[in-house]
Coordinates of C-alpha atoms in Angstrom, one line a residue:
Chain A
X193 CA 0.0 0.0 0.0
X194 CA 1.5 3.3 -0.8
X195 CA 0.7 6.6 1.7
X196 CA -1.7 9.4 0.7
X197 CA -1.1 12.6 1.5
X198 CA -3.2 14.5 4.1
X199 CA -3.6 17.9 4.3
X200 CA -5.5 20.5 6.5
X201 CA -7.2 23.6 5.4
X202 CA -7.6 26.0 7.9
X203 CA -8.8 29.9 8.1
X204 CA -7.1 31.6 11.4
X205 CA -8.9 34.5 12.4
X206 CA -11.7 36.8 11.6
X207 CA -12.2 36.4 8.2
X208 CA -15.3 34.7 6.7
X209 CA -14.3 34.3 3.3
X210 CA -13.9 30.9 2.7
X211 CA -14.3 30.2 -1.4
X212 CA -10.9 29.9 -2.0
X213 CA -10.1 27.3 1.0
X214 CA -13.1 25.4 -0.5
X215 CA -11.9 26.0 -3.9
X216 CA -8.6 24.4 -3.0
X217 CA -10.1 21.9 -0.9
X218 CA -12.1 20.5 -3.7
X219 CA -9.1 21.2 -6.2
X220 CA -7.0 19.2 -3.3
X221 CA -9.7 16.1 -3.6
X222 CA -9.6 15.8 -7.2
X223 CA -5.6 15.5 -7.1
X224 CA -6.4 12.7 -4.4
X225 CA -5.2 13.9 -1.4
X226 CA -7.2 13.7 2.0
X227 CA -8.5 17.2 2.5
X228 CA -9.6 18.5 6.4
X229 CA -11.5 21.4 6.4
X230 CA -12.0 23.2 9.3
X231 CA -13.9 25.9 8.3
X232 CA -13.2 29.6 9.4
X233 CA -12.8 31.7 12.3
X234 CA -9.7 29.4 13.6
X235 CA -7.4 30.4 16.1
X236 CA -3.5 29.2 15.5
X237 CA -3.9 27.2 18.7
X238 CA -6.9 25.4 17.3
X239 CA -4.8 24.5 13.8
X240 CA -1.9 23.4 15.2
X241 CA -3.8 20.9 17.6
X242 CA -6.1 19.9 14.3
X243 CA -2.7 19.1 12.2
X244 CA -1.2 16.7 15.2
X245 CA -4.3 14.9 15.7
X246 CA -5.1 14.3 12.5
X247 CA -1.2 13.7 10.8
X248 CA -1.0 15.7 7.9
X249 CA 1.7 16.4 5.8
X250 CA 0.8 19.9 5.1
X251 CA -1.1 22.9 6.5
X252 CA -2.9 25.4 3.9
X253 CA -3.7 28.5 5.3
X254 CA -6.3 30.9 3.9
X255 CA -6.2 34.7 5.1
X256 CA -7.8 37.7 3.9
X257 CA -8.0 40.0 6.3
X258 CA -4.7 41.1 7.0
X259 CA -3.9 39.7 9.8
X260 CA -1.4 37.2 8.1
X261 CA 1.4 38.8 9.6
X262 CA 0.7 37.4 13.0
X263 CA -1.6 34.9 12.5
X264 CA 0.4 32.7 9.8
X265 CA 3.6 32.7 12.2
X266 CA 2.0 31.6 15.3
X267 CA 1.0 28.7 13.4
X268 CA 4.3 27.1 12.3
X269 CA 5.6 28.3 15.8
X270 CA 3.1 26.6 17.7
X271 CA 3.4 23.2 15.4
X272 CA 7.4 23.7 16.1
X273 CA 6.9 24.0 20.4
X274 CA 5.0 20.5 19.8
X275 CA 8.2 18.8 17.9
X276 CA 5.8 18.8 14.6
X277 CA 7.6 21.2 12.3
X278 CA 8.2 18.6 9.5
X279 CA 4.3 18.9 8.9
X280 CA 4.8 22.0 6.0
X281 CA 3.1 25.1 6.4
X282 CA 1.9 26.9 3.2
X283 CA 0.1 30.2 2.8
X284 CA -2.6 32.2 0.5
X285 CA -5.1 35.0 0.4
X286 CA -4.6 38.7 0.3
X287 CA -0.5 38.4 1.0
X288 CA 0.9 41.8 -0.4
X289 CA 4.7 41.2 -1.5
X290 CA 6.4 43.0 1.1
X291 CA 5.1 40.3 3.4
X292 CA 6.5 37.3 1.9
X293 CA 10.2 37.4 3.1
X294 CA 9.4 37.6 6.8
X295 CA 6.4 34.9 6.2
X296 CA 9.3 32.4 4.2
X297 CA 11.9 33.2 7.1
X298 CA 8.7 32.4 9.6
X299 CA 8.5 28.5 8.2
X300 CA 5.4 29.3 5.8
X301 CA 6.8 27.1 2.7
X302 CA 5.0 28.5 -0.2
X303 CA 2.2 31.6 -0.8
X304 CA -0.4 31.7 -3.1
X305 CA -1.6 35.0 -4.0
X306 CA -5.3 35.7 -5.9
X307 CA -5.4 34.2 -9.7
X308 CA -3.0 31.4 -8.7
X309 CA -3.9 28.6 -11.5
X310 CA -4.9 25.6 -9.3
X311 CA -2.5 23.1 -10.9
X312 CA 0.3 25.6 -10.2
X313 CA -0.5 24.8 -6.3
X314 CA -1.1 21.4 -6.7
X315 CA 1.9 21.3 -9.4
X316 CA 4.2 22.9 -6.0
X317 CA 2.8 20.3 -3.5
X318 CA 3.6 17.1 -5.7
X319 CA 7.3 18.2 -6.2
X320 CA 7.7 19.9 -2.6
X321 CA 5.8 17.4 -0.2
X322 CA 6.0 14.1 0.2
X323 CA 3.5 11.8 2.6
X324 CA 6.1 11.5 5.7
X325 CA 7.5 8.4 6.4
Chain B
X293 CA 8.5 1.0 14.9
X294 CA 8.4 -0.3 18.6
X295 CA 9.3 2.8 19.6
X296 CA 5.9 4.1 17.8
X297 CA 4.2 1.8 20.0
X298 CA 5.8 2.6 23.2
X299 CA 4.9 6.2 22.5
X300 CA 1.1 5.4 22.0
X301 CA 1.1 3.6 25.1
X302 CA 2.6 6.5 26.8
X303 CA -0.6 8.7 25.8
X304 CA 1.7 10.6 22.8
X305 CA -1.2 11.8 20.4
X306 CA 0.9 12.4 17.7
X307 CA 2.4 8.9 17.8
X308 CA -1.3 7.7 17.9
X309 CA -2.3 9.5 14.9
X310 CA 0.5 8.4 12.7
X311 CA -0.2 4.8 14.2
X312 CA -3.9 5.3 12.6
X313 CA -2.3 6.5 9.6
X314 CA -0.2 3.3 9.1
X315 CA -3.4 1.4 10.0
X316 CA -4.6 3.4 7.0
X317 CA -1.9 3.1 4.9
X318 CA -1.9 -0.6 5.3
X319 CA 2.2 -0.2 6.2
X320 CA 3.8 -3.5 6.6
X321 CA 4.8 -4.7 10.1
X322 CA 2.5 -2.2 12.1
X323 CA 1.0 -6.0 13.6
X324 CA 4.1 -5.8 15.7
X325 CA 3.0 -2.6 17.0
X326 CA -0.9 -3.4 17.2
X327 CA 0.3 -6.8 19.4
X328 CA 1.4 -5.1 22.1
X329 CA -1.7 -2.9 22.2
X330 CA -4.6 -5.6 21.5
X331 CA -4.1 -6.9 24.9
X332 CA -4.7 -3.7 26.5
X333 CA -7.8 -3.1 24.9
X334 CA -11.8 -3.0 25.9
X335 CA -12.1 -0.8 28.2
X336 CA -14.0 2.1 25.8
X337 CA -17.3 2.5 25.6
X338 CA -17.5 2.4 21.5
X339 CA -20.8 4.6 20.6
X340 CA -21.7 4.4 16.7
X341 CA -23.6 7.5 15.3
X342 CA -25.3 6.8 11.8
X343 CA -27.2 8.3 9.2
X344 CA -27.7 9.7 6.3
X345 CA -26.1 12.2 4.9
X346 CA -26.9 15.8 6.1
X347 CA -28.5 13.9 9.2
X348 CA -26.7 15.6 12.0
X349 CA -24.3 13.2 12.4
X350 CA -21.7 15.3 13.4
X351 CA -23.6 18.3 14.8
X352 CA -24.9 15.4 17.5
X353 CA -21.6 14.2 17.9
X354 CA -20.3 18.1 18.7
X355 CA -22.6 18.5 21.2
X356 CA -22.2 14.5 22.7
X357 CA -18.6 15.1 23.0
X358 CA -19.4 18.3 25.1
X359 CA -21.9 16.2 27.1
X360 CA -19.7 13.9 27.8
X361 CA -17.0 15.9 29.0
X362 CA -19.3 18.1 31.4
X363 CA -19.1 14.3 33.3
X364 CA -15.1 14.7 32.6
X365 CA -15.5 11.5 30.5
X366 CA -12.5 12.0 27.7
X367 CA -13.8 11.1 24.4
X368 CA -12.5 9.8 21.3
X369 CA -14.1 10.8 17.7
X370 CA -13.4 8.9 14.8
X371 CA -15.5 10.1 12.1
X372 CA -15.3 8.8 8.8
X373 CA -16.5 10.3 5.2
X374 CA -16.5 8.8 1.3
X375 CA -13.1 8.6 -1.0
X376 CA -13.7 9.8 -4.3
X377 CA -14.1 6.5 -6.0
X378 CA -12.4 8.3 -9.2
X379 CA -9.1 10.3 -7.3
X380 CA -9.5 8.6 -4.2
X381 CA -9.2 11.9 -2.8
X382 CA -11.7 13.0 0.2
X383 CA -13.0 15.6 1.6
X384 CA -12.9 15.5 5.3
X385 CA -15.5 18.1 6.5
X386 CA -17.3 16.2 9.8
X387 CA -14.5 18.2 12.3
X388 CA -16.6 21.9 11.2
X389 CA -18.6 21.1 13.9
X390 CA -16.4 19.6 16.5
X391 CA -13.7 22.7 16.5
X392 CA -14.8 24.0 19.8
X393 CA -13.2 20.9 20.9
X394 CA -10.0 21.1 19.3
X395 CA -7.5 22.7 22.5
X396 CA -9.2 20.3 24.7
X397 CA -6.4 17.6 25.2
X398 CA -8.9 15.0 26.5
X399 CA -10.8 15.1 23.3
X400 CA -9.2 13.2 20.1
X401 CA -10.6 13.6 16.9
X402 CA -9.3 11.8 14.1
X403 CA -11.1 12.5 10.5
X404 CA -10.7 9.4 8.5
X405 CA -11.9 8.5 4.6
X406 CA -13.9 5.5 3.5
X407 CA -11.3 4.8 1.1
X408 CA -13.6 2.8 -0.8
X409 CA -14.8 0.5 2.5
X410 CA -18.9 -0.1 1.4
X411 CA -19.8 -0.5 4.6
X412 CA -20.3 3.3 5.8
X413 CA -16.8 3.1 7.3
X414 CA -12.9 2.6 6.7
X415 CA -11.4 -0.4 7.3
X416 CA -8.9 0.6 9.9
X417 CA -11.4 1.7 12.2
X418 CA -11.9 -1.5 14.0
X419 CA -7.8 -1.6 14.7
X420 CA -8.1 1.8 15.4
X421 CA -10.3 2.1 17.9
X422 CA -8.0 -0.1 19.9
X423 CA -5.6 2.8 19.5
X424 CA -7.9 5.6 21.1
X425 CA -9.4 2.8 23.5
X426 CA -5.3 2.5 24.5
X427 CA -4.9 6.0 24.5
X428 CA -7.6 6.1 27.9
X429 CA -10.5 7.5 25.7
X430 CA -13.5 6.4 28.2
X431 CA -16.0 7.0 25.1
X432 CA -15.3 6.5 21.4
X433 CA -18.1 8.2 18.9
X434 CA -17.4 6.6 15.5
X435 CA -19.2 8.3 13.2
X436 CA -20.1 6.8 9.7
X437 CA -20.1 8.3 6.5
X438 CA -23.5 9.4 5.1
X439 CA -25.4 6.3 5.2
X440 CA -28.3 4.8 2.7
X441 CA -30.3 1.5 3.6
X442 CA -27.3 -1.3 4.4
X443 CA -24.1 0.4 5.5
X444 CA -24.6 -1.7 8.4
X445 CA -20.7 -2.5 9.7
X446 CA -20.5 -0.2 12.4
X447 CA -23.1 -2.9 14.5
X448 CA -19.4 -4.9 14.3
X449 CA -18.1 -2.0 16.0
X450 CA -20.1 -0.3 18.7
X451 CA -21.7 -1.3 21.6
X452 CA -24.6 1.3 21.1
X453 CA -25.5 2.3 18.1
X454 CA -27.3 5.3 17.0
X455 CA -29.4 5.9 14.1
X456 CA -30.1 9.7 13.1
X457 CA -33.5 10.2 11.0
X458 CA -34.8 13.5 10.0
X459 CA -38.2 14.2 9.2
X460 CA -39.2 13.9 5.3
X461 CA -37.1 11.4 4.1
X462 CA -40.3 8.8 3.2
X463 CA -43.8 7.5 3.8
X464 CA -43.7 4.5 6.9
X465 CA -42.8 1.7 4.4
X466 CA -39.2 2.9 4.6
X467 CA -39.2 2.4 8.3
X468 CA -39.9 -1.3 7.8
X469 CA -37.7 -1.7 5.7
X470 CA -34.8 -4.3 6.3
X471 CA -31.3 -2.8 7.0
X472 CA -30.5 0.1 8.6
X473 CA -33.7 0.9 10.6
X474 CA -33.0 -2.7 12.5
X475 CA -29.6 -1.5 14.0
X476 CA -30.6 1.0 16.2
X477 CA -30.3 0.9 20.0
X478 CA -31.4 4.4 20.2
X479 CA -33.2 6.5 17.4
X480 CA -32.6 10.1 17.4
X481 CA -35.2 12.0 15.6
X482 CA -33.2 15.2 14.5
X483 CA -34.1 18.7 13.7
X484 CA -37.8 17.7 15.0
X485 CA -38.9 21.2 14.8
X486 CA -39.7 20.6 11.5
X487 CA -42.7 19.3 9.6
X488 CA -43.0 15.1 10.1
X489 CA -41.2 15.4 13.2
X490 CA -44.2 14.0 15.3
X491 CA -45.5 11.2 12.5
X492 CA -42.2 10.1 11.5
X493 CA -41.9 9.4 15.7
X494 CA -44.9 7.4 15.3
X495 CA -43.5 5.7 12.4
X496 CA -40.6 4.4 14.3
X497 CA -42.4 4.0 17.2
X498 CA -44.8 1.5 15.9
X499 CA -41.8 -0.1 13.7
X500 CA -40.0 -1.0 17.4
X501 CA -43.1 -2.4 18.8
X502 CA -43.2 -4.8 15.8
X503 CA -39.8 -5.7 16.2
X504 CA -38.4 -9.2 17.3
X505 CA -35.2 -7.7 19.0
X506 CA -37.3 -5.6 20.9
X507 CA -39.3 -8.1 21.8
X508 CA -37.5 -11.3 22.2
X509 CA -34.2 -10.1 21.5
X510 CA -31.5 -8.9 23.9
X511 CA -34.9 -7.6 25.9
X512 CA -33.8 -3.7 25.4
X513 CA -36.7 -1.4 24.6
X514 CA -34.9 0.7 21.8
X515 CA -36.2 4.6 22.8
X516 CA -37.0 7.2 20.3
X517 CA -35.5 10.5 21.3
X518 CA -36.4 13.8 19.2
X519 CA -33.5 16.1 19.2
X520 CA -34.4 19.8 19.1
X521 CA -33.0 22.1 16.4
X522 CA -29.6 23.4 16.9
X523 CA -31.0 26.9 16.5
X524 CA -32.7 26.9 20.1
X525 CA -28.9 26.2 21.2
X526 CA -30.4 25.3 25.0
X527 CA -33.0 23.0 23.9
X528 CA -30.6 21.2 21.9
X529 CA -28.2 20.8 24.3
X530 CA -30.7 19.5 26.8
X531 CA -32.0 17.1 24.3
X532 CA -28.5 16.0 23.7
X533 CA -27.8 15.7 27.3
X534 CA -31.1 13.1 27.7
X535 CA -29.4 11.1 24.1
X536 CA -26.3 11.2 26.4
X537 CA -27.8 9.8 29.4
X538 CA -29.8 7.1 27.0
X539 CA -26.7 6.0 25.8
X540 CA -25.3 5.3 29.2
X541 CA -28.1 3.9 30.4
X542 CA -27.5 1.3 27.1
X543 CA -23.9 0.7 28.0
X544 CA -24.9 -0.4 31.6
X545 CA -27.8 -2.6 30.6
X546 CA -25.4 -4.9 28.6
X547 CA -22.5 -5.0 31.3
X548 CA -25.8 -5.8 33.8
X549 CA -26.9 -8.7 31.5
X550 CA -23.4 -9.8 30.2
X551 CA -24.2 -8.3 26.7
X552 CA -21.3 -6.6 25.9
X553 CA -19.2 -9.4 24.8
X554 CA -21.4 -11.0 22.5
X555 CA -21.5 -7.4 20.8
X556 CA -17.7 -7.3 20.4
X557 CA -17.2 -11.1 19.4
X558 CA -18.4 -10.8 15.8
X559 CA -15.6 -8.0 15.2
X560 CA -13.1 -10.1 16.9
X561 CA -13.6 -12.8 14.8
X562 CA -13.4 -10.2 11.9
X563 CA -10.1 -9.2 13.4
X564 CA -8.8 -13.1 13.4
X565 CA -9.8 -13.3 10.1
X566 CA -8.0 -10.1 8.8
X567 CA -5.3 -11.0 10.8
X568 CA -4.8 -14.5 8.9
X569 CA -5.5 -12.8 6.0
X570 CA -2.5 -10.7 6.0
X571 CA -0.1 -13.3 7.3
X572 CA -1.5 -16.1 5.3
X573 CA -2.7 -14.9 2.3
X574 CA -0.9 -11.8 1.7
X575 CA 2.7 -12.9 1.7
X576 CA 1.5 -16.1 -0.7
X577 CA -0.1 -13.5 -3.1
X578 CA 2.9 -11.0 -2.5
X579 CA 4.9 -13.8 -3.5
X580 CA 3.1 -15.1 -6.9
X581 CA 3.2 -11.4 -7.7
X582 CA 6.8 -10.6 -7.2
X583 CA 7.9 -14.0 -9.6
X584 CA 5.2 -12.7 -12.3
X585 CA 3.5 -16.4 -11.3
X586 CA 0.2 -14.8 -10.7
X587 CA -0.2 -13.3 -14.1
X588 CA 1.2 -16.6 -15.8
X589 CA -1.8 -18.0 -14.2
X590 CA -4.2 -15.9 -15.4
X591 CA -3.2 -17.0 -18.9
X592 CA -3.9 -19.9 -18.4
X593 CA -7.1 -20.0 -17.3
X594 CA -8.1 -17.3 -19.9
X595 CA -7.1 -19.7 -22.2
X596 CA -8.9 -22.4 -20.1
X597 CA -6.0 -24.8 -20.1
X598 CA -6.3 -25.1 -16.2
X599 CA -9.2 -24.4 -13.9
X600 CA -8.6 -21.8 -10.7
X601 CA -10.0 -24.6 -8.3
X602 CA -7.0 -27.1 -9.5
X603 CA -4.2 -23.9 -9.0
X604 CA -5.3 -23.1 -5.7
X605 CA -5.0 -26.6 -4.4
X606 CA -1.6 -26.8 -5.8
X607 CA -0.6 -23.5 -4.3
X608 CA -2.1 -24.6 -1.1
X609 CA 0.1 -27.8 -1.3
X610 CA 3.4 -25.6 -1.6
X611 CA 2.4 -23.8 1.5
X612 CA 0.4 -25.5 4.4
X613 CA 2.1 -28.5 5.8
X614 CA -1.1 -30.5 5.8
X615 CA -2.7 -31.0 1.9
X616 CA -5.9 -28.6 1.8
X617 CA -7.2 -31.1 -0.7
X618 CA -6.7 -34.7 0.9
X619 CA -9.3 -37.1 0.3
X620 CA -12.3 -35.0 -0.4
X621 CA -13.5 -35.4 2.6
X622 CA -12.6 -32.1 4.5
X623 CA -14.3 -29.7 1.5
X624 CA -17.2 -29.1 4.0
X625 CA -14.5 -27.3 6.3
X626 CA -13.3 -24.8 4.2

């Protein structure tokens, strides 16, 4: 039997806009991954305890609000106090350019801004994660 | 590996998870981690939530899990939904309604896909309850995927089951039918504010008077309990609170009349069998398949120059120490 890979979806903060992570999450499906959804209105705490119980390869984290800054860091910080900082952490939404440098040197793998063709994600996860071992 | 076990045992969550995952996964030599934790199994009260799709399921479970834990019970969730049968992707959406849940470290939730199981679940969830039951979950919710008339494998599971209706789903004859309307040890009319509410708890009423099991069977009157919308937040909660008290209320009638066994010995028999299965069969087939035998086989037969029944008897005789086939006599055993 070969692994499949699992992945969380998650939306920290207050932001309601969710048609991209469910865009994604179907997009996700049809590549035939395992796809969590947790919906919005997540708190970092909540999506870093969601990735452990549930042990997915990668985190998908959709923000729109502006709060990325913060809320995209305490993520892959939290994941890293629990020893779990091999599970990848990749980000999208409303990201403006400026932020991406800090965001990389804060763990988030990969961003994903608006207009993003879906197989150009999908086409980064297949060559950057791997189901861990 | 070992050490993967010895981490479960310890209560690690993480190592848990992955364990389920290489339940999943089907990795090779995870028996030598499950062996260790078989024996320190059945103490969890397995609970089994069913229904069809858009029932509740997981709304009921939400609000269960938080009944539960107002008693400081710590609950395990399995909750299972369907694999694309074309990617054999999923989409894992039953934990929506369980996130209020998800800093709680007594609660474990663990979303899992059918992968193609028929029976409403996956087929790791019998080994991996034993993980959560390990783990010191006092309660384990399995929920099933959406459900039609016979996705019946979580009786093989639970030690209560639940069967979620909602009004409008049919006229009476589809409450006598066969199937999934003869599993339940508790029926939960959901969102019974709306229209049908009342007759379809006559319906099932009447169907449970009729019945044999609740008559002659393990002598448990199965209750009907209407579940108020989720929109009056307190009277769902209390109705949820009387399903919770129902469903202890089960689990002590069958330790009271030594029930609980014969619940669990038709999934341990399952287990034997999978377990055989996989060191039996699996290194035979992994064998045939490795020299290209299998394959050379199927020639054959295509070209009908051998029969399948003749092959397997000759396989058998390379393998078991005692002929399958001897005299005839034993074909009644197989």
């Amino acid at each position: 039997m070969s692994r499949k890979l699992r992945v969380l979806i998650a939306k920290p903060g207050l932001d309601g806009h969710d048609r991209g992570a469910k865009v994604l999450a179907r997009a996700f499906r049809d590549e035939g991954y395992e796809v969590i959804y947790t919906g919005c209105h997540q708190t970092p705490e909540m999506i870093a305890a969601v990735a452990i119980q549930e042990d997915v390869d990668l985190v998908g984290l959709s923000c729109l609000s502006g709060a990325h800054n913060y809320l995209f860091p305490q993520v892959t910080r939290l994941l890293k106090e629990e020893g779990a900082d091999d599970i990848v952490v990749m980000g999208g939404g409303i990201i403006p350019e400026q932020d991406h440098a800090a965001l990389h040197e804060a763990g988030i793998a990969a961003i994903f801004g608006p207009g993003t063709p879906l197989d150009a994600i999908t086409g980064w996860i297949n060559d950057n994660v791997k189901p861990r071992d | 590996m070992a050490n993967l076990g010895e981490r479960v045992l310890a209560g690690d969550i993480r190592a848990a998870s992955r364990l389920i995952r290489n339940l999943e996964d089907g990795i090779p030599d995870t028996d030598l981690i499950m062996k260790d934790i078989f024996l320190k199994t059945g103490k969890s009260h397995v609970i089994g939530i069913t229904g069809a799709p858009g029932a509740g399921k997981s709304t009921l479970t939400d609000e269960l899990i938080a009944a539960f834990r107002k008693k400081d019970r710590s609950v395990g969730v399995m909750a299972v939904d369907p694999s694309s049968p074309f990617t054999g992707g999923a989409i894992l959406g039953d934990r929506i309604r369980m996130m209020r849940h998800a800093e709680d470290k007594k609660v474990f939730v663990r979303s899992m896909a059918s992968r193609g199981n028929m029976g409403g679940l996956s087929k790791a969830v019998g080994e991996s309850i034993h993980v959560m039951d390990v783990l010191g979950q006092e309660v384990i919710i399995v929920e099933t995927c959406g459900v039609g008339q016979q996705e019946v494998d979580i009786i093989n599971h639970a030690h209560t089951v639940i069967v979620v209706l909602v009004p409008g789903m049919g006229d009476e004859v589809q409450a006598l039918k066969a199937g999934l309307m003869e599993i339940a040890d508790i029926f939960v009319i959901n969102k019974a504010d709306r229209d049908g509410a009342g007759k379809l708890y006559k319906e099932v009423l009447s169907v449970i008077e009729m019945s044999s099991r609740n008559c002659g069977g393990d002598g448990w009157t199965i209750p009907v309990l209407m579940v108020e919308s989720v929109l009056e937040p307190h009277k769902f909660a209390a109705s949820v609170a009387a399903l919770g008290e129902k469903i202890e209320e089960h689990h002590q009638y069958l330790v009271a009349n030594n029930l609980i066994e014969a619940r669990i010995r038709n999934k341990t028999a399952a287990e034997l069998n999978e377990a055989l299965w996989a060191s039996i069969m699996q290194p035979v087939l992994n064998e045939l398949n490795a020299e290209g035998e299998f394959e050379m086989m199927v020639d054959q037969l295509m070209k009908r120059h051998i029969d399948p029944y003749t092959l397997a008897r000759e396989i058998a005789g390379r393998y078991m120490k005692r002929s399958p086939c001897g005299d005839g006599s034993s074909a009644d055993q197989s």
